[in-house]
PDB file of C-alpha atoms in Angstrom:
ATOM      1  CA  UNK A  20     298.483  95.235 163.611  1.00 87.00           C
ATOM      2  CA  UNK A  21     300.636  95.340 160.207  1.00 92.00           C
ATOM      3  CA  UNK A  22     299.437  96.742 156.932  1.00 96.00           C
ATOM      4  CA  UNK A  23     299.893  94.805 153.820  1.00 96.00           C
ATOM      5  CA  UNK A  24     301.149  96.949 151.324  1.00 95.00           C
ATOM      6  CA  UNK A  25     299.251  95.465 147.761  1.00 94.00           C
ATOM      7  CA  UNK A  26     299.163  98.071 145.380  1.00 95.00           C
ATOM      8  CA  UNK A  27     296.982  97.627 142.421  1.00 93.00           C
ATOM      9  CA  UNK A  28     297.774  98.637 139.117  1.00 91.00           C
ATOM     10  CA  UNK A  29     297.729 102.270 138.581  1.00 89.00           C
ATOM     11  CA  UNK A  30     294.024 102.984 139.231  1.00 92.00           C
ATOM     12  CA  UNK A  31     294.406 105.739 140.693  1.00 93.00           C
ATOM     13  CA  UNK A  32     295.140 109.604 140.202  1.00 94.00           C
ATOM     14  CA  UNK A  33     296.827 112.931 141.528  1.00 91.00           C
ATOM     15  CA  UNK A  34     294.677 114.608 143.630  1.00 89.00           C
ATOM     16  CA  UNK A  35     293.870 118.282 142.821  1.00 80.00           C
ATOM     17  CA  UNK A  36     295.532 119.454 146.274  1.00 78.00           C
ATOM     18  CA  UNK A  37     293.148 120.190 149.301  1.00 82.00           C
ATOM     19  CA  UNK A  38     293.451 118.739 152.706  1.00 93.00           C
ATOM     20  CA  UNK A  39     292.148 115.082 152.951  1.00 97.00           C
ATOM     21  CA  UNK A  40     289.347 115.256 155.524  1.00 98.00           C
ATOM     22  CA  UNK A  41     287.002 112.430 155.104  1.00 98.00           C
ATOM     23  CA  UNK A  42     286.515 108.450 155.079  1.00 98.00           C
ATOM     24  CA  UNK A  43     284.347 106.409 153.280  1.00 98.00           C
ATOM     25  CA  UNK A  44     283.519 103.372 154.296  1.00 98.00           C
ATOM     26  CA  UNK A  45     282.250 100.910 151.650  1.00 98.00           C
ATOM     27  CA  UNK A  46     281.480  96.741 151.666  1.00 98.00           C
ATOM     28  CA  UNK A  47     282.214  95.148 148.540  1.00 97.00           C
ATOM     29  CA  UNK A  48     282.293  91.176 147.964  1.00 97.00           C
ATOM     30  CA  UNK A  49     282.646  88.692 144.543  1.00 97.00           C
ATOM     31  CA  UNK A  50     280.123  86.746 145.166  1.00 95.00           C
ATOM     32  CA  UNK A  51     278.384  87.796 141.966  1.00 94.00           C
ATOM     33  CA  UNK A  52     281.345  86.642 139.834  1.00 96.00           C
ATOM     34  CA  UNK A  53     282.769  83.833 142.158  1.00 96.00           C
ATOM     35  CA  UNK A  54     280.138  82.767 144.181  1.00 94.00           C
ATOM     36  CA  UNK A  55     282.212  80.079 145.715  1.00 96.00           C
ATOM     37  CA  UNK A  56     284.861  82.874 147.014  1.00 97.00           C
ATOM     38  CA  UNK A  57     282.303  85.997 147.743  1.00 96.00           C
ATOM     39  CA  UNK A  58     284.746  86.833 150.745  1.00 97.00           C
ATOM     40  CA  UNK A  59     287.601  86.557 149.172  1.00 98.00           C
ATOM     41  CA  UNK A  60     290.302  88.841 148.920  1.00 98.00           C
ATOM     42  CA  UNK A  61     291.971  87.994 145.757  1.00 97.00           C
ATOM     43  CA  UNK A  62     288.623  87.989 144.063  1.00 98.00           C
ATOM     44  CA  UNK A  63     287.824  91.290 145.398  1.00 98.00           C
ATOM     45  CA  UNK A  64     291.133  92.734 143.955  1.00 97.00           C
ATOM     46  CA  UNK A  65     290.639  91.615 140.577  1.00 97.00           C
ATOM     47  CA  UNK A  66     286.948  92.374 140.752  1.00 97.00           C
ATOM     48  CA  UNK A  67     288.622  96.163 141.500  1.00 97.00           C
ATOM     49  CA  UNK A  68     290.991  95.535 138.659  1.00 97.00           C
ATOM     50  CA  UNK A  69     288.663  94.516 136.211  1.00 96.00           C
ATOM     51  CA  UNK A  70     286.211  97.053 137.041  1.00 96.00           C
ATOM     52  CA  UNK A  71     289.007  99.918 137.044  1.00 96.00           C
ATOM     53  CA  UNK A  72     288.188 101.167 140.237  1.00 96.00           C
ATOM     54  CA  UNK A  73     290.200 101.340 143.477  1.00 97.00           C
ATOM     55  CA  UNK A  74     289.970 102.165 147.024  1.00 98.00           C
ATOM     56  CA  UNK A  75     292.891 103.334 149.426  1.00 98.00           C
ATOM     57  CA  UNK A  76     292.327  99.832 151.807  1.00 98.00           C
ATOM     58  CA  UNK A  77     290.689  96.350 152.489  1.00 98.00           C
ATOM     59  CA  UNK A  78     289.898  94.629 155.023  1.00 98.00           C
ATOM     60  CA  UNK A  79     289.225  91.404 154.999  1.00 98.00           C
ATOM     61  CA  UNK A  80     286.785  88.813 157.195  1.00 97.00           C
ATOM     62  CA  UNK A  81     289.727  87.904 159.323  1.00 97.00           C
ATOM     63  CA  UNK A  82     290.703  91.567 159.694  1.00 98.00           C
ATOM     64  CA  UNK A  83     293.793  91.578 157.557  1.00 98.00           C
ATOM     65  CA  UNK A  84     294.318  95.126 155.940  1.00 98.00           C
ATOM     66  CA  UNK A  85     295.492  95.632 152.673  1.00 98.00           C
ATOM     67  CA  UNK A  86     296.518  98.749 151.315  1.00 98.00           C
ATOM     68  CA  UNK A  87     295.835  99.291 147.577  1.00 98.00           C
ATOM     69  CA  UNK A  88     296.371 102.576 146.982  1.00 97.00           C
ATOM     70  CA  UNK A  89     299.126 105.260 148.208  1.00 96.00           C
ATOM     71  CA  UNK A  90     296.927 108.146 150.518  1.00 96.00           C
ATOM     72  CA  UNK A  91     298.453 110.901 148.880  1.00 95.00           C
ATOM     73  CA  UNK A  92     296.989 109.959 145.778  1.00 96.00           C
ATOM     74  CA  UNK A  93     293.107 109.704 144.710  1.00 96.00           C
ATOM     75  CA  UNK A  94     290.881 106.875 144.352  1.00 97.00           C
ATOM     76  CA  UNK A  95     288.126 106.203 142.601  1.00 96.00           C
ATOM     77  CA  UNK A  96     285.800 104.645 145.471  1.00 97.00           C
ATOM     78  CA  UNK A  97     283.058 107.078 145.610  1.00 96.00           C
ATOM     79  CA  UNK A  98     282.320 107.838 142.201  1.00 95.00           C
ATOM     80  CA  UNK A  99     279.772 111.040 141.525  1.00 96.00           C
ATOM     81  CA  UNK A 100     279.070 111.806 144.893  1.00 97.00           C
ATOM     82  CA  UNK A 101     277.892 114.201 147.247  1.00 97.00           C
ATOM     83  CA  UNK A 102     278.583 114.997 151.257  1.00 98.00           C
ATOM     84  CA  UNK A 103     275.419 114.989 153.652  1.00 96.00           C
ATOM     85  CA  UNK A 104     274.462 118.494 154.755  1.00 94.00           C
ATOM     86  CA  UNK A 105     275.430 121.223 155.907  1.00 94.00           C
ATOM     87  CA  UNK A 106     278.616 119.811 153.991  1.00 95.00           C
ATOM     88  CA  UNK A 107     277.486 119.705 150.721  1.00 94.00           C
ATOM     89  CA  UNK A 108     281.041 119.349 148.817  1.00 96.00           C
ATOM     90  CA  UNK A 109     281.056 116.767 145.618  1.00 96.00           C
ATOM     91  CA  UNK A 110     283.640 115.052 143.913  1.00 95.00           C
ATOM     92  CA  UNK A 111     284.187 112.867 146.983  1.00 97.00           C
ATOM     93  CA  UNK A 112     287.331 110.959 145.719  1.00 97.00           C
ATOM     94  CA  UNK A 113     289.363 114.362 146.120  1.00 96.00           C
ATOM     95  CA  UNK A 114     289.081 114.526 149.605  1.00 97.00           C
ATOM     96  CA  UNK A 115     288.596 111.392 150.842  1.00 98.00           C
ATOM     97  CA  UNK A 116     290.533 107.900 152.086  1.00 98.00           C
ATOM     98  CA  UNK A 117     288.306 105.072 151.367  1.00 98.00           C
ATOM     99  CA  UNK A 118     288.099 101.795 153.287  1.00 98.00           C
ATOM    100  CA  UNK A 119     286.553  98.404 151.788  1.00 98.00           C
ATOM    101  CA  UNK A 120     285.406  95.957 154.050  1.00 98.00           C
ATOM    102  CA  UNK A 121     284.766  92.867 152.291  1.00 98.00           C
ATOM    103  CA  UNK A 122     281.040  91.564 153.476  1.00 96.00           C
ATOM    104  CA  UNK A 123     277.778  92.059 151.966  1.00 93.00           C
ATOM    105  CA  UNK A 124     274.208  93.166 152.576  1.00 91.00           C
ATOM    106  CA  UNK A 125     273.295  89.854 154.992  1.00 91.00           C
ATOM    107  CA  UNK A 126     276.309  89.159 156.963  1.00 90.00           C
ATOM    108  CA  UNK A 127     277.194  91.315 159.245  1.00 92.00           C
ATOM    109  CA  UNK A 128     280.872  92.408 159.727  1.00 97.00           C
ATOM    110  CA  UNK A 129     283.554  90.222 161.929  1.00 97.00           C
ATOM    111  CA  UNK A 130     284.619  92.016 165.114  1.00 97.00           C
ATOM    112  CA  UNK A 131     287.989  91.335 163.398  1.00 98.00           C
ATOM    113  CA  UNK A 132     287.138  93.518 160.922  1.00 98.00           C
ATOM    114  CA  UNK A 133     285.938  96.194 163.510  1.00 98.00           C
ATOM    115  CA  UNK A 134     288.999  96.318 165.247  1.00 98.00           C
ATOM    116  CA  UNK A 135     291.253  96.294 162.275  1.00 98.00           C
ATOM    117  CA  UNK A 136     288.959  99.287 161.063  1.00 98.00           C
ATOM    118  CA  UNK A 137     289.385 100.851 164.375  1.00 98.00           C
ATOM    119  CA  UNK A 138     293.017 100.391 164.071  1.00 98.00           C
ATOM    120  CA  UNK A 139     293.051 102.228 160.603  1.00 98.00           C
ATOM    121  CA  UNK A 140     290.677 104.996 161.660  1.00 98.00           C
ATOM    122  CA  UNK A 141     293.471 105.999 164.405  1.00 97.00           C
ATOM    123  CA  UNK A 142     296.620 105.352 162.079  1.00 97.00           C
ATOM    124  CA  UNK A 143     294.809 107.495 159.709  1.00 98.00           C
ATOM    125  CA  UNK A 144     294.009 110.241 162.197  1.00 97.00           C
ATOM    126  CA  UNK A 145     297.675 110.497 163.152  1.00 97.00           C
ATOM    127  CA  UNK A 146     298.599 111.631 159.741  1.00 95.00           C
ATOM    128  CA  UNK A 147     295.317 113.512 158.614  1.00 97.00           C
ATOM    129  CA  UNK A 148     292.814 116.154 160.293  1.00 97.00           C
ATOM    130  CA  UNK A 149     289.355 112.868 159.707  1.00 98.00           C
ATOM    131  CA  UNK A 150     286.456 115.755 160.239  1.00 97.00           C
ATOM    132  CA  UNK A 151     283.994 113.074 158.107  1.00 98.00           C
ATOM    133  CA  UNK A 152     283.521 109.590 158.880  1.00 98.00           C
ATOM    134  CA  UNK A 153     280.745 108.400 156.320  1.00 98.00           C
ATOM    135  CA  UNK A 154     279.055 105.507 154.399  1.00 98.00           C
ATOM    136  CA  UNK A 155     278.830 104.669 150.829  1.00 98.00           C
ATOM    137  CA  UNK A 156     275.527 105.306 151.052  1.00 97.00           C
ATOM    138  CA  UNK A 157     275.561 108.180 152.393  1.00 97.00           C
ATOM    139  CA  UNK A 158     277.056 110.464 149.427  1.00 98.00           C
ATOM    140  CA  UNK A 159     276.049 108.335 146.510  1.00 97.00           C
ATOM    141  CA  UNK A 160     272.093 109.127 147.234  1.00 96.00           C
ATOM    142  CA  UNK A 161     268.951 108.722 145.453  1.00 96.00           C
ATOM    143  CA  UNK A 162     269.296 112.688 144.853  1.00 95.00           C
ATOM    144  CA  UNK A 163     272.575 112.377 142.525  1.00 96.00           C
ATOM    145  CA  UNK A 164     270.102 109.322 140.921  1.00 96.00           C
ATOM    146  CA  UNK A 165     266.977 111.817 140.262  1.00 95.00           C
ATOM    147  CA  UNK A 166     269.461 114.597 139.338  1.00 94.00           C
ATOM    148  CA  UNK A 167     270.785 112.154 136.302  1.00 95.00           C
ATOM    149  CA  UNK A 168     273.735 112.079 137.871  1.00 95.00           C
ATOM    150  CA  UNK A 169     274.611 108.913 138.914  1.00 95.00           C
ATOM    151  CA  UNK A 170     272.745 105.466 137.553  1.00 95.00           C
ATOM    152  CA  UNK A 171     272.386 104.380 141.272  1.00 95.00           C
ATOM    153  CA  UNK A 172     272.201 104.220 144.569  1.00 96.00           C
ATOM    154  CA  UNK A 173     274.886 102.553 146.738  1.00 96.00           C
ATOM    155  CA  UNK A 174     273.985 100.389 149.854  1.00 95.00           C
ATOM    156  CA  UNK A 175     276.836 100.050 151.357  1.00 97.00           C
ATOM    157  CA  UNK A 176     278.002  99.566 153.972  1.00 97.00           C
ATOM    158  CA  UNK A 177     274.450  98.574 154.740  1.00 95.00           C
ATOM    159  CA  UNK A 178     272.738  98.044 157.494  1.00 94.00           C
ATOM    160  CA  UNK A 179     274.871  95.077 158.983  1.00 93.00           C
ATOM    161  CA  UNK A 180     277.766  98.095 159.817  1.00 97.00           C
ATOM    162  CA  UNK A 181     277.423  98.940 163.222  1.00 97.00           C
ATOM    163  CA  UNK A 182     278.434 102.333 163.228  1.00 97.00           C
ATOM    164  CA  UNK A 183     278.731 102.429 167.100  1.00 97.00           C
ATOM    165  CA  UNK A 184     281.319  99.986 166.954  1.00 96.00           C
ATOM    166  CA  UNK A 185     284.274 102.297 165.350  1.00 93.00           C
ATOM    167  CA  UNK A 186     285.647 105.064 167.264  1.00 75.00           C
TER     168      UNK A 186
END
């Protein structure tokens, strides 16, 4: 499989040092904006650039991976966040690699995109010691929301991701 190399626009940062340890996996789509193209990749980007936010890859319906942002640098996919115990770190972004899949909350992901994913996961692992392997929704909780932290909580990547389908 061949990563695309489509880096956005500077939205991104230098990490504060620390080993990267962790993936998130998010679903994002543009079907709120473009309705007519809700799966589409070039939406999605400028959706991200729009919206200056950024995640390290993409992948698309047909499991083509894109990636936006260099690894060595951080960016800003999680937003306030917090690990699941007995981890308990926050900040995500710093120590984290995260992965759109483009999809949504009622279509459930392409086995193209599973095995592209896959794919990722082990090139990833070759270069970094994963420990983590998380959802969205599972740092950016409805505890950050009642804390005042954060103005909500993130579904993704639902309940369409079969988690026993990546490695």
């Amino acid at each position: 499989m061949k990563i695309i190399t489509d880096f956005l626009p500077n939205i991104w940062s230098e990490r504060a040092g620390g080993e990267i340890d962790t993936v998130v996996i998010h679903a994002m789509n543009a079907g709120v904006l473009y309705p007519k193209f809700a799966f589409s990749f070039n939406k999605c980007k400028k959706i991200l650039i729009d919206y200056d936010v950024s995640s390290h890859y993409v992948i698309d319906r047909n499991g083509k991976i894109y990636n936006l942002v260099p690894e060595e640098k951080k960016a800003w996919h999680a937003g306030v966040s917090k690990m699941p115990e007995p981890d308990n770190r926050s900040g995500v972004n710093d120590f984290s690699i995260g992965i759109e899949l483009i999809g949504n909350e009622e279509s459930p992901f392409s086995q193209k995109q599973y095995s592209s994913l896959n794919f990722l996961l082990d090139d990833i692992k070759k270069r970094r010691k994963i420990k983590f392997i998380v959802g969205h929704q599972h740092i950016a909780t409805q505890e950050l929301v009642d804390l005042g932290l954060r103005k909500d909580v993130k579904w993704d990547p639902g309940k369409m991701f079969d988690w026993e389908k990546i490695k």
